[in-house]
PDB file of C-alpha atoms in Angstrom:
ATOM      1  CA  UNK A 232     -13.082  -5.782  29.957  1.00 71.00           C
ATOM      2  CA  UNK A 233     -10.753  -8.172  28.311  1.00 84.00           C
ATOM      3  CA  UNK A 234      -8.188  -7.383  25.663  1.00 90.00           C
ATOM      4  CA  UNK A 235     -10.040  -9.294  23.216  1.00 88.00           C
ATOM      5  CA  UNK A 236     -13.419  -7.512  23.914  1.00 93.00           C
ATOM      6  CA  UNK A 237     -11.568  -4.221  23.578  1.00 95.00           C
ATOM      7  CA  UNK A 238     -10.036  -5.158  20.310  1.00 96.00           C
ATOM      8  CA  UNK A 239     -13.374  -6.611  19.218  1.00 96.00           C
ATOM      9  CA  UNK A 240     -15.467  -3.452  19.831  1.00 96.00           C
ATOM     10  CA  UNK A 241     -12.784  -1.243  18.140  1.00 97.00           C
ATOM     11  CA  UNK A 242     -12.976  -3.895  14.799  1.00 97.00           C
ATOM     12  CA  UNK A 243     -16.770  -4.056  15.307  1.00 96.00           C
ATOM     13  CA  UNK A 244     -16.757  -0.294  14.929  1.00 97.00           C
ATOM     14  CA  UNK A 245     -14.285  -0.207  12.068  1.00 97.00           C
ATOM     15  CA  UNK A 246     -16.048  -2.914  10.080  1.00 97.00           C
ATOM     16  CA  UNK A 247     -19.921  -2.073  10.924  1.00 96.00           C
ATOM     17  CA  UNK A 248     -19.802   1.580  11.520  1.00 95.00           C
ATOM     18  CA  UNK A 249     -20.202   3.613  14.876  1.00 95.00           C
ATOM     19  CA  UNK A 250     -24.008   4.101  14.010  1.00 93.00           C
ATOM     20  CA  UNK A 251     -24.663   0.226  14.255  1.00 93.00           C
ATOM     21  CA  UNK A 252     -22.769  -0.375  16.751  1.00 95.00           C
ATOM     22  CA  UNK A 253     -24.392   2.161  18.776  1.00 95.00           C
ATOM     23  CA  UNK A 254     -27.949   1.254  17.995  1.00 94.00           C
ATOM     24  CA  UNK A 255     -27.249  -2.231  18.952  1.00 93.00           C
ATOM     25  CA  UNK A 256     -25.308  -1.275  22.066  1.00 94.00           C
ATOM     26  CA  UNK A 257     -28.704   0.782  22.972  1.00 95.00           C
ATOM     27  CA  UNK A 258     -30.701  -1.999  22.239  1.00 95.00           C
ATOM     28  CA  UNK A 259     -29.057  -4.585  24.544  1.00 95.00           C
ATOM     29  CA  UNK A 260     -30.987  -6.066  27.487  1.00 96.00           C
ATOM     30  CA  UNK A 261     -30.150  -8.377  30.637  1.00 96.00           C
ATOM     31  CA  UNK A 262     -31.040 -10.947  28.305  1.00 97.00           C
ATOM     32  CA  UNK A 263     -29.031 -10.692  25.494  1.00 96.00           C
ATOM     33  CA  UNK A 264     -26.002  -8.954  26.980  1.00 95.00           C
ATOM     34  CA  UNK A 265     -24.053 -12.309  27.707  1.00 95.00           C
ATOM     35  CA  UNK A 266     -24.791 -13.135  23.819  1.00 95.00           C
ATOM     36  CA  UNK A 267     -23.422  -9.567  22.391  1.00 94.00           C
ATOM     37  CA  UNK A 268     -20.368  -9.775  24.327  1.00 94.00           C
ATOM     38  CA  UNK A 269     -19.694 -13.464  23.217  1.00 95.00           C
ATOM     39  CA  UNK A 270     -19.940 -11.727  19.381  1.00 95.00           C
ATOM     40  CA  UNK A 271     -17.842  -8.977  20.579  1.00 95.00           C
ATOM     41  CA  UNK A 272     -15.260 -11.072  21.946  1.00 95.00           C
ATOM     42  CA  UNK A 273     -15.344 -14.295  19.498  1.00 94.00           C
ATOM     43  CA  UNK A 274     -16.503 -12.897  16.152  1.00 95.00           C
ATOM     44  CA  UNK A 275     -15.096  -9.473  16.409  1.00 97.00           C
ATOM     45  CA  UNK A 276     -12.098  -9.477  18.577  1.00 96.00           C
ATOM     46  CA  UNK A 277     -10.927 -12.846  17.548  1.00 95.00           C
ATOM     47  CA  UNK A 278     -11.921 -13.963  14.187  1.00 96.00           C
ATOM     48  CA  UNK A 279     -12.300 -10.545  12.322  1.00 97.00           C
ATOM     49  CA  UNK A 280      -9.633  -9.022  14.193  1.00 96.00           C
ATOM     50  CA  UNK A 281      -7.164 -11.709  12.681  1.00 95.00           C
ATOM     51  CA  UNK A 282      -4.109 -10.996  10.196  1.00 95.00           C
ATOM     52  CA  UNK A 283      -4.017 -13.934   8.227  1.00 97.00           C
ATOM     53  CA  UNK A 284      -6.626 -12.671   5.466  1.00 98.00           C
ATOM     54  CA  UNK A 285      -7.698  -9.421   4.694  1.00 98.00           C
ATOM     55  CA  UNK A 286     -11.131  -7.558   5.811  1.00 98.00           C
ATOM     56  CA  UNK A 287     -12.119  -7.633   2.147  1.00 98.00           C
ATOM     57  CA  UNK A 288     -11.664 -11.542   1.869  1.00 98.00           C
ATOM     58  CA  UNK A 289     -13.579 -11.968   5.811  1.00 98.00           C
ATOM     59  CA  UNK A 290     -16.551  -9.898   3.904  1.00 98.00           C
ATOM     60  CA  UNK A 291     -16.502 -11.927   0.917  1.00 98.00           C
ATOM     61  CA  UNK A 292     -16.538 -15.424   2.981  1.00 98.00           C
ATOM     62  CA  UNK A 293     -18.723 -13.912   5.432  1.00 98.00           C
ATOM     63  CA  UNK A 294     -21.464 -13.159   2.651  1.00 98.00           C
ATOM     64  CA  UNK A 295     -21.135 -16.692   1.185  1.00 98.00           C
ATOM     65  CA  UNK A 296     -21.559 -18.497   4.433  1.00 98.00           C
ATOM     66  CA  UNK A 297     -24.493 -16.455   5.334  1.00 98.00           C
ATOM     67  CA  UNK A 298     -26.043 -17.094   2.041  1.00 98.00           C
ATOM     68  CA  UNK A 299     -25.030 -20.861   1.951  1.00 98.00           C
ATOM     69  CA  UNK A 300     -26.568 -21.359   5.577  1.00 98.00           C
ATOM     70  CA  UNK A 301     -29.364 -19.457   4.633  1.00 98.00           C
ATOM     71  CA  UNK A 302     -29.080 -16.833   7.363  1.00 97.00           C
ATOM     72  CA  UNK A 303     -30.264 -14.333   5.140  1.00 98.00           C
ATOM     73  CA  UNK A 304     -31.064 -11.792   7.754  1.00 97.00           C
ATOM     74  CA  UNK A 305     -27.483 -10.458   8.493  1.00 97.00           C
ATOM     75  CA  UNK A 306     -26.608 -10.118   4.670  1.00 98.00           C
ATOM     76  CA  UNK A 307     -27.778  -6.622   4.578  1.00 98.00           C
ATOM     77  CA  UNK A 308     -25.809  -5.651   7.630  1.00 97.00           C
ATOM     78  CA  UNK A 309     -22.538  -7.225   5.966  1.00 98.00           C
ATOM     79  CA  UNK A 310     -23.077  -5.811   2.500  1.00 98.00           C
ATOM     80  CA  UNK A 311     -23.320  -2.221   4.113  1.00 97.00           C
ATOM     81  CA  UNK A 312     -20.099  -3.286   6.105  1.00 97.00           C
ATOM     82  CA  UNK A 313     -18.307  -3.700   2.211  1.00 97.00           C
ATOM     83  CA  UNK A 314     -17.983   0.042   2.334  1.00 95.00           C
ATOM     84  CA  UNK A 315     -15.786  -0.316   4.648  1.00 97.00           C
ATOM     85  CA  UNK A 316     -13.806  -3.629   4.529  1.00 98.00           C
ATOM     86  CA  UNK A 317     -13.020  -2.963   0.637  1.00 97.00           C
ATOM     87  CA  UNK A 318     -15.167  -5.781  -0.799  1.00 98.00           C
ATOM     88  CA  UNK A 319     -16.474  -4.568  -3.916  1.00 98.00           C
ATOM     89  CA  UNK A 320     -19.509  -5.084  -5.706  1.00 98.00           C
ATOM     90  CA  UNK A 321     -17.856  -7.461  -8.183  1.00 98.00           C
ATOM     91  CA  UNK A 322     -16.351  -9.266  -5.038  1.00 98.00           C
ATOM     92  CA  UNK A 323     -19.929  -9.865  -3.789  1.00 98.00           C
ATOM     93  CA  UNK A 324     -21.375 -11.074  -7.214  1.00 98.00           C
ATOM     94  CA  UNK A 325     -18.373 -13.486  -7.255  1.00 98.00           C
ATOM     95  CA  UNK A 326     -18.687 -14.910  -3.610  1.00 98.00           C
ATOM     96  CA  UNK A 327     -22.459 -15.189  -4.446  1.00 98.00           C
ATOM     97  CA  UNK A 328     -21.667 -16.987  -7.864  1.00 98.00           C
ATOM     98  CA  UNK A 329     -19.562 -19.607  -5.682  1.00 98.00           C
ATOM     99  CA  UNK A 330     -22.637 -20.111  -3.472  1.00 98.00           C
ATOM    100  CA  UNK A 331     -24.498 -20.639  -6.553  1.00 98.00           C
ATOM    101  CA  UNK A 332     -22.580 -23.611  -7.503  1.00 98.00           C
ATOM    102  CA  UNK A 333     -21.646 -25.420  -4.229  1.00 98.00           C
ATOM    103  CA  UNK A 334     -24.943 -24.549  -2.187  1.00 97.00           C
ATOM    104  CA  UNK A 335     -27.715 -23.948  -4.775  1.00 98.00           C
ATOM    105  CA  UNK A 336     -28.943 -21.195  -7.050  1.00 98.00           C
ATOM    106  CA  UNK A 337     -32.139 -20.333  -4.626  1.00 98.00           C
ATOM    107  CA  UNK A 338     -29.287 -19.408  -1.917  1.00 97.00           C
ATOM    108  CA  UNK A 339     -27.530 -17.269  -4.162  1.00 98.00           C
ATOM    109  CA  UNK A 340     -30.560 -15.737  -5.839  1.00 98.00           C
ATOM    110  CA  UNK A 341     -32.017 -14.513  -2.665  1.00 98.00           C
ATOM    111  CA  UNK A 342     -28.423 -13.022  -1.470  1.00 98.00           C
ATOM    112  CA  UNK A 343     -28.367 -11.415  -4.705  1.00 98.00           C
ATOM    113  CA  UNK A 344     -31.865  -9.892  -4.232  1.00 98.00           C
ATOM    114  CA  UNK A 345     -30.836  -8.648  -0.637  1.00 98.00           C
ATOM    115  CA  UNK A 346     -27.488  -7.170  -2.186  1.00 98.00           C
ATOM    116  CA  UNK A 347     -29.023  -5.304  -4.642  1.00 98.00           C
ATOM    117  CA  UNK A 348     -32.083  -3.698  -2.262  1.00 98.00           C
ATOM    118  CA  UNK A 349     -28.856  -2.972   0.082  1.00 97.00           C
ATOM    119  CA  UNK A 350     -26.643  -1.291  -2.514  1.00 97.00           C
ATOM    120  CA  UNK A 351     -29.698   0.542  -3.780  1.00 96.00           C
ATOM    121  CA  UNK A 352     -30.130   1.938  -0.333  1.00 96.00           C
ATOM    122  CA  UNK A 353     -26.424   2.905   0.365  1.00 95.00           C
ATOM    123  CA  UNK A 354     -26.278   4.685  -3.076  1.00 94.00           C
ATOM    124  CA  UNK A 355     -29.862   6.629  -2.305  1.00 94.00           C
ATOM    125  CA  UNK A 356     -28.370   7.702   0.963  1.00 88.00           C
ATOM    126  CA  UNK A 357     -24.344   8.321   0.051  1.00 62.00           C
ATOM    127  CA  UNK A 358     -23.283   8.258  -3.638  1.00 58.00           C
ATOM    128  CA  UNK A 359     -19.517   7.771  -1.734  1.00 51.00           C
ATOM    129  CA  UNK A 360     -20.637   3.784  -1.063  1.00 45.00           C
ATOM    130  CA  UNK A 361     -20.987   3.346  -4.804  1.00 46.00           C
ATOM    131  CA  UNK A 362     -18.418   0.337  -5.771  1.00 43.00           C
TER     132      UNK A 362
END
């Protein structure tokens, strides 16, 4: 294993949590293992492991980009990650307001719907996740 892969796995676990990463690792197949290794190295071992901006800022940027590019499927995962990155619910709202202005209200509206649903699930599971 390369250093970036090991660092990527560490950062991935810190941001997404052990339970999420364990489920993802257990679900890997021969088909998608190279892809999972790629994102662990590149996304988590390089981008998310960088020290140029905080994890809070990375969360906000990631959520905004996912909404702006209509990649809604990953928004709940990254909303749950805010409990570990320090991005508050207000931060999420601010990020999606930028999306509304620069990428369109429908994108931001759908992203906010997903955020509300995910925060409600988080609140029901663990009141400590409230922000």
